Amino acid sequence: MSNISLIIEERAANIGNFMVGRLLPFKQKRAVGPFVFIDHMGPAKLKDHENLDVPPHPHIGLSTLTYLFEGAIMHKDSMGTEMEIQPGAVNWMTAGKGVVHSERTPEYLRNSDKSLHGLQIWVALPKDLEESNPSFTHIEADKIPKWEQDGLQIKLIAGKAFGKQSPVPVHSHLYFIEIKSTKSQRLNLGNDLFGESALYILEGNIKSEGHSYGPKQILIAKDSTLCEFEIGENTTVYIFGGEPFPEERYINWNFVSSDKERLQKARKDWINQEFPKVPGENDFVPYPALKK
């Protein structure tokens, strides 16, 4: 019996002036543990006149996790935070009852050729924290737990696994793990994982029960305790998941909540510009027009 219940292919999505590969949500799988949204940005080669510019936009009911492989992004938010993120570091922003932020190419890179490649992730908040005060934490790359084991390079980017804990201040039981291999070998991670689990292949390939899978695919496990596969040489995968919440989470644009009425209030508040402002920013992303 195969332990893979679903295979999700990366799908193109437009986030303004930038195309991304959308991985979650998917119509047959809205969340994996508390993870409700994943975008794969790039890899993109941007010319000297091309820049990432995502104007101020709002969130409620979630935490955002930004993790870059290449390039840099300047994050600014309505709490007054200004923080550049570079590869290997983590920006963790908890929206709670409401936050607004922008994401742009830093000023010093805006007139030169540049690359951008990374993951943008939304993690739903437990119900009792959905209306908490917003917060922001930046974790430098050298603070993320990493180690070598049997020819593998492993990073625990967020959460708990392998008897270790990341300093990213998550709000629920989860894990987000990077594994890089230099040689082909069999892995059995079942004893270190819990809840729901999924595997994203960034580069290279894996084999499971006689089938081979390649880049831009997410594999959803039926049972995280049976997470066993063969990882190919020069392969990078991300394993994420955790305990699902007892209540369903709903998504409306950039808003996440266990309460559909709360989503409608957030929508009205953004249309009426009643969210807090990002200092120094004058434009904003309008709520998308409703499809007829």
mmCIF file of C-alpha atoms in Angstrom:
data_model
loop_
_atom_site.group_PDB
_atom_site.id
_atom_site.type_symbol
_atom_site.label_atom_id
_atom_site.label_comp_id
_atom_site.label_asym_id
_atom_site.label_seq_id
_atom_site.Cartn_x
_atom_site.Cartn_y
_atom_site.Cartn_z
ATOM 1 C CA MET A 1 0.000 0.000 0.000
ATOM 2 C CA SER A 2 1.502 3.306 -1.045
ATOM 3 C CA ASN A 3 1.955 5.902 1.680
ATOM 4 C CA ILE A 4 1.530 8.744 -0.842
ATOM 5 C CA SER A 5 -2.092 9.876 -0.853
ATOM 6 C CA LEU A 6 -1.770 12.870 -3.181
ATOM 7 C CA ILE A 7 0.719 14.408 -5.609
ATOM 8 C CA ILE A 8 0.411 18.176 -6.128
ATOM 9 C CA GLU A 9 2.050 19.848 -9.136
ATOM 10 C CA GLU A 10 3.260 23.412 -8.860
ATOM 11 C CA ARG A 11 0.845 25.815 -10.611
ATOM 12 C CA ALA A 12 1.613 29.291 -11.930
ATOM 13 C CA ALA A 13 0.084 32.225 -10.025
ATOM 14 C CA ASN A 14 0.491 35.999 -10.337
ATOM 15 C CA ILE A 15 1.272 38.035 -7.193
ATOM 16 C CA GLY A 16 1.399 41.427 -8.874
ATOM 17 C CA ASN A 17 4.487 41.990 -10.987
ATOM 18 C CA PHE A 18 5.905 38.565 -10.212
ATOM 19 C CA MET A 19 4.940 35.015 -11.157
ATOM 20 C CA VAL A 20 5.179 32.276 -8.554
ATOM 21 C CA GLY A 21 4.511 28.558 -8.375
ATOM 22 C CA ARG A 22 1.580 27.854 -6.077
ATOM 23 C CA LEU A 23 1.793 24.624 -4.070
ATOM 24 C CA LEU A 24 -0.877 25.048 -1.396
ATOM 25 C CA PRO A 25 -3.825 25.342 -1.077
ATOM 26 C CA PHE A 26 -5.015 22.705 -3.534
ATOM 27 C CA LYS A 27 -8.650 21.785 -4.141
ATOM 28 C CA GLN A 28 -8.193 18.264 -2.790
ATOM 29 C CA LYS A 29 -5.896 19.357 0.045
ATOM 30 C CA ARG A 30 -6.454 22.732 1.667
ATOM 31 C CA ALA A 31 -3.814 22.370 4.402
ATOM 32 C CA VAL A 32 -1.045 20.116 5.728
ATOM 33 C CA GLY A 33 -1.072 20.343 9.503
ATOM 34 C CA PRO A 34 -1.170 24.102 10.202
ATOM 35 C CA PHE A 35 0.408 24.967 6.804
ATOM 36 C CA VAL A 36 -2.279 26.543 4.611
ATOM 37 C CA PHE A 37 -0.372 28.270 1.800
ATOM 38 C CA ILE A 38 2.984 27.843 0.031
ATOM 39 C CA ASP A 39 4.338 29.823 -2.926
ATOM 40 C CA HIS A 40 7.596 28.965 -4.680
ATOM 41 C CA MET A 41 9.167 32.227 -5.890
ATOM 42 C CA GLY A 42 11.475 31.882 -8.874
ATOM 43 C CA PRO A 43 14.153 31.082 -9.608
ATOM 44 C CA ALA A 44 14.068 34.430 -11.384
ATOM 45 C CA LYS A 45 16.835 36.433 -13.026
ATOM 46 C CA LEU A 46 15.849 40.093 -12.810
ATOM 47 C CA LYS A 47 17.441 42.782 -14.984
ATOM 48 C CA ASP A 48 18.595 46.150 -13.674
ATOM 49 C CA HIS A 49 15.144 47.626 -14.390
ATOM 50 C CA GLU A 50 13.185 44.688 -12.919
ATOM 51 C CA ASN A 51 12.412 44.497 -9.219
ATOM 52 C CA LEU A 52 10.113 42.727 -6.813
ATOM 53 C CA ASP A 53 7.477 45.188 -5.677
ATOM 54 C CA VAL A 54 4.589 43.845 -3.631
ATOM 55 C CA PRO A 55 2.914 46.967 -2.159
ATOM 56 C CA PRO A 56 1.341 47.021 1.303
ATOM 57 C CA HIS A 57 -1.241 44.265 1.748
ATOM 58 C CA PRO A 58 -3.001 42.904 4.862
ATOM 59 C CA HIS A 59 -3.143 39.607 6.737
ATOM 60 C CA ILE A 60 -5.130 38.219 9.668
ATOM 61 C CA GLY A 61 -5.143 34.875 11.476
ATOM 62 C CA LEU A 62 -1.789 33.541 10.273
ATOM 63 C CA SER A 63 1.980 33.697 10.508
ATOM 64 C CA THR A 64 4.099 34.210 7.388
ATOM 65 C CA LEU A 65 7.414 32.410 6.961
ATOM 66 C CA THR A 66 9.792 33.715 4.297
ATOM 67 C CA TYR A 67 12.834 31.617 3.392
ATOM 68 C CA LEU A 68 15.146 32.523 0.514
ATOM 69 C CA PHE A 69 17.592 30.415 -1.517
ATOM 70 C CA GLU A 70 18.884 33.386 -3.550
ATOM 71 C CA GLY A 71 18.513 37.162 -3.502
ATOM 72 C CA ALA A 72 17.156 39.579 -0.915
ATOM 73 C CA ILE A 73 13.813 41.110 0.059
ATOM 74 C CA MET A 74 13.150 44.197 2.157
ATOM 75 C CA HIS A 75 10.201 43.645 4.500
ATOM 76 C CA LYS A 76 8.351 46.650 5.938
ATOM 77 C CA ASP A 77 5.238 46.393 8.083
ATOM 78 C CA SER A 78 2.656 48.394 10.010
ATOM 79 C CA MET A 79 4.457 47.630 13.296
ATOM 80 C CA GLY A 80 7.347 49.790 12.018
ATOM 81 C CA THR A 81 9.606 46.838 11.184
ATOM 82 C CA GLU A 82 12.154 47.233 8.387
ATOM 83 C CA MET A 83 14.138 44.041 7.861
ATOM 84 C CA GLU A 84 16.073 42.708 4.910
ATOM 85 C CA ILE A 85 16.060 38.947 4.540
ATOM 86 C CA GLN A 86 18.854 37.074 2.797
ATOM 87 C CA PRO A 87 19.318 33.360 1.980
ATOM 88 C CA GLY A 88 19.121 30.947 4.907
ATOM 89 C CA ALA A 89 17.531 33.427 7.331
ATOM 90 C CA VAL A 90 13.874 33.390 8.381
ATOM 91 C CA ASN A 91 11.372 36.235 8.560
ATOM 92 C CA TRP A 92 8.468 35.166 10.794
ATOM 93 C CA MET A 93 5.559 37.611 10.990
ATOM 94 C CA THR A 94 2.459 36.820 13.032
ATOM 95 C CA ALA A 95 -0.531 38.783 11.790
ATOM 96 C CA GLY A 96 -3.004 37.934 14.563
ATOM 97 C CA LYS A 97 -5.846 40.474 14.496
ATOM 98 C CA GLY A 98 -4.272 42.357 11.588
ATOM 99 C CA VAL A 99 -1.019 43.528 10.056
ATOM 100 C CA VAL A 100 0.003 45.153 6.769
ATOM 101 C CA HIS A 101 3.360 44.660 5.046
ATOM 102 C CA SER A 102 5.216 45.289 1.804
ATOM 103 C CA GLU A 103 7.941 43.205 0.151
ATOM 104 C CA ARG A 104 10.356 44.848 -2.254
ATOM 105 C CA THR A 105 13.813 44.556 -3.755
ATOM 106 C CA PRO A 106 16.205 46.453 -1.426
ATOM 107 C CA GLU A 107 17.285 49.893 -2.651
ATOM 108 C CA TYR A 108 20.941 48.924 -3.189
ATOM 109 C CA LEU A 109 19.925 46.174 -5.645
ATOM 110 C CA ARG A 110 17.242 48.005 -7.596
ATOM 111 C CA ASN A 111 19.529 49.231 -10.402
ATOM 112 C CA SER A 112 21.567 46.067 -10.912
ATOM 113 C CA ASP A 113 20.953 42.565 -12.253
ATOM 114 C CA LYS A 114 19.820 40.219 -9.490
ATOM 115 C CA SER A 115 18.323 36.821 -8.679
ATOM 116 C CA LEU A 116 15.368 35.908 -6.499
ATOM 117 C CA HIS A 117 14.384 32.424 -5.355
ATOM 118 C CA GLY A 118 12.626 31.236 -2.234
ATOM 119 C CA LEU A 119 9.508 30.069 -0.432
ATOM 120 C CA GLN A 120 6.634 32.109 1.003
ATOM 121 C CA ILE A 121 4.583 30.162 3.535
ATOM 122 C CA TRP A 122 1.465 30.835 5.596
ATOM 123 C CA VAL A 123 0.921 28.973 8.848
ATOM 124 C CA ALA A 124 -2.560 29.235 10.383
ATOM 125 C CA LEU A 125 -2.791 30.305 14.016
ATOM 126 C CA PRO A 126 -4.514 28.325 16.764
ATOM 127 C CA LYS A 127 -8.046 29.601 17.329
ATOM 128 C CA ASP A 128 -7.172 31.277 20.645
ATOM 129 C CA LEU A 129 -4.388 33.295 18.947
ATOM 130 C CA GLU A 130 -6.234 34.368 15.802
ATOM 131 C CA GLU A 131 -6.949 37.797 17.343
ATOM 132 C CA SER A 132 -3.587 38.220 19.099
ATOM 133 C CA ASN A 133 -1.420 41.310 18.678
ATOM 134 C CA PRO A 134 0.839 41.177 15.604
ATOM 135 C CA SER A 135 4.561 40.505 16.017
ATOM 136 C CA PHE A 136 7.691 40.071 13.903
ATOM 137 C CA THR A 137 10.856 38.021 14.441
ATOM 138 C CA HIS A 138 13.953 37.761 12.234
ATOM 139 C CA ILE A 139 16.232 34.760 12.737
ATOM 140 C CA GLU A 140 19.686 34.952 11.151
ATOM 141 C CA ALA A 141 20.866 32.001 9.064
ATOM 142 C CA ASP A 142 23.568 30.983 11.562
ATOM 143 C CA LYS A 143 20.940 30.569 14.310
ATOM 144 C CA ILE A 144 18.960 27.918 12.399
ATOM 145 C CA PRO A 145 19.881 24.400 13.654
ATOM 146 C CA LYS A 146 21.828 22.503 10.986
ATOM 147 C CA TRP A 147 23.897 19.348 11.023
ATOM 148 C CA GLU A 148 25.312 16.606 8.836
ATOM 149 C CA GLN A 149 24.190 13.036 9.164
ATOM 150 C CA ASP A 150 24.977 10.040 6.930
ATOM 151 C CA GLY A 151 25.922 12.213 3.966
ATOM 152 C CA LEU A 152 22.918 14.493 4.430
ATOM 153 C CA GLN A 153 22.811 18.195 5.289
ATOM 154 C CA ILE A 154 19.774 18.852 7.472
ATOM 155 C CA LYS A 155 18.263 22.152 8.659
ATOM 156 C CA LEU A 156 15.391 22.502 11.094
ATOM 157 C CA ILE A 157 14.032 25.784 9.791
ATOM 158 C CA ALA A 158 11.002 25.918 12.098
ATOM 159 C CA GLY A 159 9.361 23.793 14.758
ATOM 160 C CA LYS A 160 10.558 20.607 16.438
ATOM 161 C CA ALA A 161 12.049 17.398 14.993
ATOM 162 C CA PHE A 162 14.990 15.051 15.519
ATOM 163 C CA GLY A 163 15.118 16.036 19.192
ATOM 164 C CA LYS A 164 15.945 19.638 18.220
ATOM 165 C CA GLN A 165 14.016 22.913 18.185
ATOM 166 C CA SER A 166 14.309 25.912 15.869
ATOM 167 C CA PRO A 167 14.380 29.401 17.454
ATOM 168 C CA VAL A 168 11.567 30.538 15.122
ATOM 169 C CA PRO A 169 8.715 31.329 17.592
ATOM 170 C CA VAL A 170 5.977 29.107 16.149
ATOM 171 C CA HIS A 171 2.544 28.909 17.780
ATOM 172 C CA SER A 172 1.640 25.252 17.240
ATOM 173 C CA HIS A 173 3.143 21.780 16.889
ATOM 174 C CA LEU A 174 4.842 21.752 13.479
ATOM 175 C CA TYR A 175 8.075 21.184 11.575
ATOM 176 C CA PHE A 176 9.696 22.631 8.471
ATOM 177 C CA ILE A 177 12.860 20.746 7.501
ATOM 178 C CA GLU A 178 15.425 21.091 4.695
ATOM 179 C CA ILE A 179 17.346 17.990 3.611
ATOM 180 C CA LYS A 180 20.149 18.086 1.024
ATOM 181 C CA SER A 181 21.800 14.920 -0.235
ATOM 182 C CA THR A 182 25.057 14.401 -2.092
ATOM 183 C CA LYS A 183 24.495 10.694 -2.658
ATOM 184 C CA SER A 184 21.536 8.402 -3.230
ATOM 185 C CA GLN A 185 20.316 6.711 -0.060
ATOM 186 C CA ARG A 186 17.236 5.478 1.770
ATOM 187 C CA LEU A 187 15.680 7.604 4.506
ATOM 188 C CA ASN A 188 13.191 6.670 7.170
ATOM 189 C CA LEU A 189 11.964 9.730 9.063
ATOM 190 C CA GLY A 190 8.789 8.264 10.500
ATOM 191 C CA ASN A 191 9.916 8.293 14.121
ATOM 192 C CA ASP A 192 10.771 12.011 13.919
ATOM 193 C CA LEU A 193 7.552 13.269 12.314
ATOM 194 C CA PHE A 194 4.004 13.659 13.612
ATOM 195 C CA GLY A 195 0.576 14.798 12.498
ATOM 196 C CA GLU A 196 0.150 15.407 8.771
ATOM 197 C CA SER A 197 3.267 15.486 6.609
ATOM 198 C CA ALA A 198 4.237 16.529 3.089
ATOM 199 C CA LEU A 199 7.440 16.600 1.064
ATOM 200 C CA TYR A 200 8.350 19.247 -1.536
ATOM 201 C CA ILE A 201 11.089 18.478 -4.063
ATOM 202 C CA LEU A 202 13.055 21.606 -4.941
ATOM 203 C CA GLU A 203 15.721 19.899 -7.039
ATOM 204 C CA GLY A 204 16.785 16.353 -7.817
ATOM 205 C CA ASN A 205 14.487 13.385 -7.297
ATOM 206 C CA ILE A 206 13.143 10.877 -4.817
ATOM 207 C CA LYS A 207 11.797 7.344 -5.218
ATOM 208 C CA SER A 208 8.993 5.823 -3.219
ATOM 209 C CA GLU A 209 7.499 2.358 -3.699
ATOM 210 C CA GLY A 210 8.841 1.994 -7.214
ATOM 211 C CA HIS A 211 7.817 5.472 -8.418
ATOM 212 C CA SER A 212 10.163 8.381 -9.136
ATOM 213 C CA TYR A 213 9.246 12.014 -8.408
ATOM 214 C CA GLY A 214 11.004 15.209 -9.474
ATOM 215 C CA PRO A 215 11.127 18.974 -8.905
ATOM 216 C CA LYS A 216 8.054 21.133 -8.380
ATOM 217 C CA GLN A 217 6.008 18.335 -6.842
ATOM 218 C CA ILE A 218 4.558 18.062 -3.341
ATOM 219 C CA LEU A 219 3.910 14.558 -2.042
ATOM 220 C CA ILE A 220 1.309 14.286 0.713
ATOM 221 C CA ALA A 221 1.822 11.347 3.078
ATOM 222 C CA LYS A 222 -1.108 9.266 4.265
ATOM 223 C CA ASP A 223 0.688 8.569 7.533
ATOM 224 C CA SER A 224 3.694 10.624 8.679
ATOM 225 C CA THR A 225 4.949 7.706 10.786
ATOM 226 C CA LEU A 226 5.551 5.777 7.551
ATOM 227 C CA CYS A 227 7.643 8.525 5.916
ATOM 228 C CA GLU A 228 10.265 6.444 4.121
ATOM 229 C CA PHE A 229 11.783 7.119 0.698
ATOM 230 C CA GLU A 230 14.976 7.018 -1.359
ATOM 231 C CA ILE A 231 16.570 10.423 -1.913
ATOM 232 C CA GLY A 232 18.644 10.884 -5.072
ATOM 233 C CA GLU A 233 22.091 12.427 -5.293
ATOM 234 C CA ASN A 234 22.257 16.244 -5.402
ATOM 235 C CA THR A 235 18.651 16.470 -4.239
ATOM 236 C CA THR A 236 17.027 19.092 -1.992
ATOM 237 C CA VAL A 237 13.681 18.437 -0.327
ATOM 238 C CA TYR A 238 11.556 20.265 2.239
ATOM 239 C CA ILE A 239 9.445 18.269 4.661
ATOM 240 C CA PHE A 240 6.700 20.141 6.469
ATOM 241 C CA GLY A 241 3.638 19.429 8.540
ATOM 242 C CA GLY A 242 2.410 18.972 12.052
ATOM 243 C CA GLU A 243 -0.742 18.585 14.098
ATOM 244 C CA PRO A 244 -3.865 19.779 12.251
ATOM 245 C CA PHE A 245 -6.295 22.053 14.079
ATOM 246 C CA PRO A 246 -9.682 20.666 15.160
ATOM 247 C CA GLU A 247 -11.493 23.487 13.325
ATOM 248 C CA GLU A 248 -11.384 24.069 9.577
ATOM 249 C CA ARG A 249 -9.500 27.135 8.341
ATOM 250 C CA TYR A 250 -11.010 29.353 5.654
ATOM 251 C CA ILE A 251 -9.017 31.585 3.293
ATOM 252 C CA ASN A 252 -10.313 34.764 1.682
ATOM 253 C CA TRP A 253 -7.562 36.484 -0.338
ATOM 254 C CA ASN A 254 -4.795 37.226 2.239
ATOM 255 C CA PHE A 255 -6.961 36.472 5.244
ATOM 256 C CA VAL A 256 -7.158 33.200 7.211
ATOM 257 C CA SER A 257 -9.672 32.434 9.942
ATOM 258 C CA SER A 258 -11.763 29.713 11.534
ATOM 259 C CA ASP A 259 -14.704 32.172 11.283
ATOM 260 C CA LYS A 260 -16.116 33.106 7.862
ATOM 261 C CA GLU A 261 -17.721 36.273 9.269
ATOM 262 C CA ARG A 262 -14.296 37.430 10.482
ATOM 263 C CA LEU A 263 -13.011 37.107 6.905
ATOM 264 C CA GLN A 264 -15.806 39.365 5.662
ATOM 265 C CA LYS A 265 -15.012 41.953 8.331
ATOM 266 C CA ALA A 266 -11.337 41.925 7.316
ATOM 267 C CA ARG A 267 -12.357 42.348 3.667
ATOM 268 C CA LYS A 268 -14.545 45.367 4.494
ATOM 269 C CA ASP A 269 -11.875 46.875 6.746
ATOM 270 C CA TRP A 270 -9.279 46.655 3.967
ATOM 271 C CA ILE A 271 -11.616 48.098 1.324
ATOM 272 C CA ASN A 272 -12.340 50.981 3.734
ATOM 273 C CA GLN A 273 -8.605 51.335 4.499
ATOM 274 C CA GLU A 274 -9.128 50.765 8.215
ATOM 275 C CA PHE A 275 -6.052 48.583 8.673
ATOM 276 C CA PRO A 276 -2.868 50.177 10.110
ATOM 277 C CA LYS A 277 -0.496 51.772 7.589
ATOM 278 C CA VAL A 278 3.084 50.858 6.706
ATOM 279 C CA PRO A 279 5.287 53.884 7.529
ATOM 280 C CA GLY A 280 6.761 55.460 4.393
ATOM 281 C CA GLU A 281 4.495 53.536 1.995
ATOM 282 C CA ASN A 282 1.724 55.296 0.085
ATOM 283 C CA ASP A 283 0.366 52.700 -2.345
ATOM 284 C CA PHE A 284 -1.409 49.453 -1.516
ATOM 285 C CA VAL A 285 -2.758 46.271 -3.078
ATOM 286 C CA PRO A 286 -6.517 46.698 -3.626
ATOM 287 C CA TYR A 287 -8.888 43.907 -2.681
ATOM 288 C CA PRO A 288 -9.350 41.934 -5.902
ATOM 289 C CA ALA A 289 -12.495 42.556 -7.914
ATOM 290 C CA LEU A 290 -15.074 39.849 -7.443
ATOM 291 C CA LYS A 291 -15.364 37.495 -10.411
ATOM 292 C CA LYS A 292 -18.671 37.728 -12.252
#
